[in-house]
PDB file of C-alpha atoms in Angstrom:
ATOM      1  CA  MET A   1      10.792  -6.093 -19.666  1.00 87.00           C
ATOM      2  CA  ARG A   2      11.397  -2.702 -18.108  1.00 91.00           C
ATOM      3  CA  ARG A   3      15.133  -1.905 -16.849  1.00 93.00           C
ATOM      4  CA  ILE A   4      16.981   0.938 -15.707  1.00 95.00           C
ATOM      5  CA  VAL A   5      19.699   2.342 -17.416  1.00 95.00           C
ATOM      6  CA  MET A   6      22.649   4.901 -16.751  1.00 94.00           C
ATOM      7  CA  VAL A   7      21.939   7.618 -19.365  1.00 95.00           C
ATOM      8  CA  ASP A   8      25.123   9.486 -20.512  1.00 93.00           C
ATOM      9  CA  ALA A   9      26.291  11.493 -23.688  1.00 91.00           C
ATOM     10  CA  GLU A  10      26.105   8.487 -25.968  1.00 92.00           C
ATOM     11  CA  ASN A  11      22.574   7.825 -25.160  1.00 93.00           C
ATOM     12  CA  ILE A  12      20.557  11.284 -23.780  1.00 94.00           C
ATOM     13  CA  GLU A  13      19.021  12.075 -27.370  1.00 94.00           C
ATOM     14  CA  LYS A  14      17.131   8.611 -26.923  1.00 94.00           C
ATOM     15  CA  PHE A  15      15.397  10.310 -23.871  1.00 96.00           C
ATOM     16  CA  SER A  16      14.771  13.452 -25.266  1.00 95.00           C
ATOM     17  CA  GLY A  17      10.880  12.938 -25.780  1.00 95.00           C
ATOM     18  CA  LEU A  18      10.555  12.884 -21.750  1.00 96.00           C
ATOM     19  CA  PHE A  19      12.031  16.278 -21.215  1.00 95.00           C
ATOM     20  CA  VAL A  20      10.992  19.538 -22.132  1.00 92.00           C
ATOM     21  CA  GLY A  21      13.349  21.856 -24.148  1.00 91.00           C
ATOM     22  CA  ASN A  22      16.712  20.721 -25.287  1.00 94.00           C
ATOM     23  CA  ILE A  23      18.041  17.872 -23.213  1.00 93.00           C
ATOM     24  CA  SER A  24      21.469  17.890 -24.130  1.00 91.00           C
ATOM     25  CA  GLU A  25      22.004  21.468 -22.830  1.00 91.00           C
ATOM     26  CA  HIS A  26      20.776  20.077 -19.528  1.00 91.00           C
ATOM     27  CA  PHE A  27      23.470  17.618 -19.466  1.00 92.00           C
ATOM     28  CA  ASN A  28      26.922  18.047 -18.361  1.00 92.00           C
ATOM     29  CA  GLN A  29      29.784  16.489 -16.553  1.00 92.00           C
ATOM     30  CA  ASN A  30      28.311  16.933 -13.072  1.00 92.00           C
ATOM     31  CA  THR A  31      25.166  15.532 -14.588  1.00 93.00           C
ATOM     32  CA  ILE A  32      23.983  11.892 -12.754  1.00 93.00           C
ATOM     33  CA  CYS A  33      20.880  10.638 -14.966  1.00 95.00           C
ATOM     34  CA  TYR A  34      19.096   7.326 -14.993  1.00 96.00           C
ATOM     35  CA  GLY A  35      16.203   6.444 -17.472  1.00 97.00           C
ATOM     36  CA  VAL A  36      13.780   3.239 -17.566  1.00 97.00           C
ATOM     37  CA  VAL A  37      13.509   1.502 -20.830  1.00 96.00           C
ATOM     38  CA  ASP A  38      10.967  -0.894 -21.930  1.00 92.00           C
ATOM     39  CA  ASP A  39      12.262  -3.876 -23.762  1.00 86.00           C
ATOM     40  CA  THR A  40       9.650  -4.989 -26.584  1.00 78.00           C
ATOM     41  CA  GLN A  41       9.314  -8.404 -28.332  1.00 71.00           C
ATOM     42  CA  GLU A  42      10.517  -6.838 -31.621  1.00 76.00           C
ATOM     43  CA  GLU A  43      13.988  -5.825 -29.473  1.00 77.00           C
ATOM     44  CA  LYS A  44      13.291  -2.112 -29.491  1.00 85.00           C
ATOM     45  CA  GLN A  45      13.671   0.077 -26.288  1.00 88.00           C
ATOM     46  CA  ILE A  46      11.450   2.549 -25.772  1.00 94.00           C
ATOM     47  CA  PRO A  47      12.463   5.169 -22.826  1.00 96.00           C
ATOM     48  CA  ILE A  48       9.531   5.494 -20.433  1.00 96.00           C
ATOM     49  CA  ALA A  49      11.249   7.423 -17.483  1.00 97.00           C
ATOM     50  CA  LEU A  50      14.043   9.956 -16.951  1.00 97.00           C
ATOM     51  CA  LEU A  51      15.554  11.364 -13.795  1.00 96.00           C
ATOM     52  CA  MET A  52      18.395  14.018 -13.907  1.00 95.00           C
ATOM     53  CA  ALA A  53      20.276  15.392 -10.826  1.00 94.00           C
ATOM     54  CA  ASP A  54      23.050  17.546 -10.828  1.00 93.00           C
ATOM     55  CA  PHE A  55      26.482  16.722  -8.249  1.00 91.00           C
ATOM     56  CA  ILE A  56      27.364  20.193  -6.591  1.00 88.00           C
ATOM     57  CA  LYS A  57      29.634  20.112  -3.457  1.00 90.00           C
ATOM     58  CA  ARG A  58      28.645  16.597  -2.029  1.00 88.00           C
ATOM     59  CA  GLU A  59      25.070  17.347  -2.964  1.00 90.00           C
ATOM     60  CA  LEU A  60      22.847  15.904  -5.332  1.00 89.00           C
ATOM     61  CA  MET A  61      19.783  18.512  -6.470  1.00 91.00           C
ATOM     62  CA  ILE A  62      17.430  16.555  -8.529  1.00 91.00           C
ATOM     63  CA  SER A  63      16.223  18.758 -11.505  1.00 90.00           C
ATOM     64  CA  TRP A  64      14.079  16.531 -13.459  1.00 92.00           C
ATOM     65  CA  MET A  65      11.873  13.723 -13.163  1.00 92.00           C
ATOM     66  CA  TYR A  66       9.326  12.408 -15.565  1.00 94.00           C
ATOM     67  CA  VAL A  67       7.276   9.473 -16.664  1.00 95.00           C
ATOM     68  CA  ALA A  68       5.798   8.817 -19.716  1.00 96.00           C
ATOM     69  CA  LYS A  69       1.683   8.792 -19.246  1.00 95.00           C
ATOM     70  CA  PRO A  70       0.953   5.131 -19.992  1.00 94.00           C
ATOM     71  CA  TYR A  71       3.692   3.933 -17.355  1.00 94.00           C
ATOM     72  CA  ARG A  72       2.397   6.483 -14.603  1.00 91.00           C
ATOM     73  CA  GLN A  73       1.079   4.926 -11.121  1.00 92.00           C
ATOM     74  CA  GLN A  74       3.628   1.874 -11.694  1.00 94.00           C
ATOM     75  CA  TYR A  75       5.966   2.775  -9.147  1.00 93.00           C
ATOM     76  CA  VAL A  76       8.378   3.646 -12.013  1.00 95.00           C
ATOM     77  CA  MET A  77       9.768   6.588 -10.398  1.00 92.00           C
ATOM     78  CA  THR A  78       9.942   5.087  -7.026  1.00 92.00           C
ATOM     79  CA  GLU A  79      12.308   2.575  -8.462  1.00 94.00           C
ATOM     80  CA  LEU A  80      14.451   5.670 -10.172  1.00 93.00           C
ATOM     81  CA  LEU A  81      14.562   7.231  -6.823  1.00 91.00           C
ATOM     82  CA  THR A  82      15.412   4.268  -4.804  1.00 93.00           C
ATOM     83  CA  ASN A  83      18.115   3.289  -7.257  1.00 93.00           C
ATOM     84  CA  LEU A  84      19.292   7.125  -7.226  1.00 92.00           C
ATOM     85  CA  ILE A  85      19.585   7.285  -3.339  1.00 89.00           C
ATOM     86  CA  ASN A  86      21.097   3.367  -2.865  1.00 92.00           C
ATOM     87  CA  ASN A  87      23.694   4.498  -5.498  1.00 90.00           C
ATOM     88  CA  ALA A  88      24.525   7.644  -3.974  1.00 88.00           C
ATOM     89  CA  ARG A  89      24.491   6.078  -0.356  1.00 88.00           C
ATOM     90  CA  ASN A  90      27.233   3.458  -1.656  1.00 89.00           C
ATOM     91  CA  THR A  91      29.291   6.263  -3.031  1.00 85.00           C
ATOM     92  CA  LYS A  92      29.773   7.936   0.651  1.00 84.00           C
ATOM     93  CA  ILE A  93      30.375  11.014  -1.109  1.00 87.00           C
ATOM     94  CA  VAL A  94      27.011  12.406  -1.377  1.00 86.00           C
ATOM     95  CA  LYS A  95      25.705  14.218   1.562  1.00 87.00           C
ATOM     96  CA  THR A  96      22.342  15.567   0.795  1.00 86.00           C
ATOM     97  CA  ILE A  97      19.737  15.125  -2.175  1.00 82.00           C
ATOM     98  CA  SER A  98      17.618  17.838  -2.622  1.00 83.00           C
ATOM     99  CA  CYS A  99      14.540  18.547  -5.082  1.00 79.00           C
ATOM    100  CA  VAL A 100      12.889  21.840  -6.144  1.00 74.00           C
ATOM    101  CA  VAL A 101       9.273  21.226  -7.253  1.00 73.00           C
ATOM    102  CA  THR A 102       6.794  23.854  -8.309  1.00 73.00           C
ATOM    103  CA  ASP A 103       3.894  21.544  -8.517  1.00 73.00           C
ATOM    104  CA  GLU A 104       2.184  21.148  -4.781  1.00 76.00           C
ATOM    105  CA  GLU A 105       0.850  17.562  -5.804  1.00 73.00           C
ATOM    106  CA  VAL A 106       4.487  16.425  -6.639  1.00 66.00           C
ATOM    107  CA  ALA A 107       5.723  17.871  -3.133  1.00 66.00           C
ATOM    108  CA  GLU A 108       3.183  15.747  -1.181  1.00 71.00           C
ATOM    109  CA  TYR A 109       3.830  12.881  -3.009  1.00 62.00           C
ATOM    110  CA  LEU A 110       7.695  12.954  -2.462  1.00 60.00           C
ATOM    111  CA  PHE A 111       6.863  13.328   1.139  1.00 59.00           C
TER     112      PHE A 111
END
């Protein structure tokens, strides 16, 4: 069973395999981070997706989005983005959400 979890300083390292570089260096007090885990029958939690954003002056700037290859094309990131947007909307303090991408295919997908 898959589920979305809030990623914090205590469990951030579990998601390090879904990030290029040192994930702890990019996680700070302004980072809002969600992950998706797949709970196996052996009661293991396999991290399968990661979404990181930084909250700066009423704006959420998405800095990282990644879904493990075996789980792509299954709307995992769509669920994470929807969760982020809905939670941001409910806080009523986030004015805008931005994402900078370097891959044209990703930009087209997001539009």
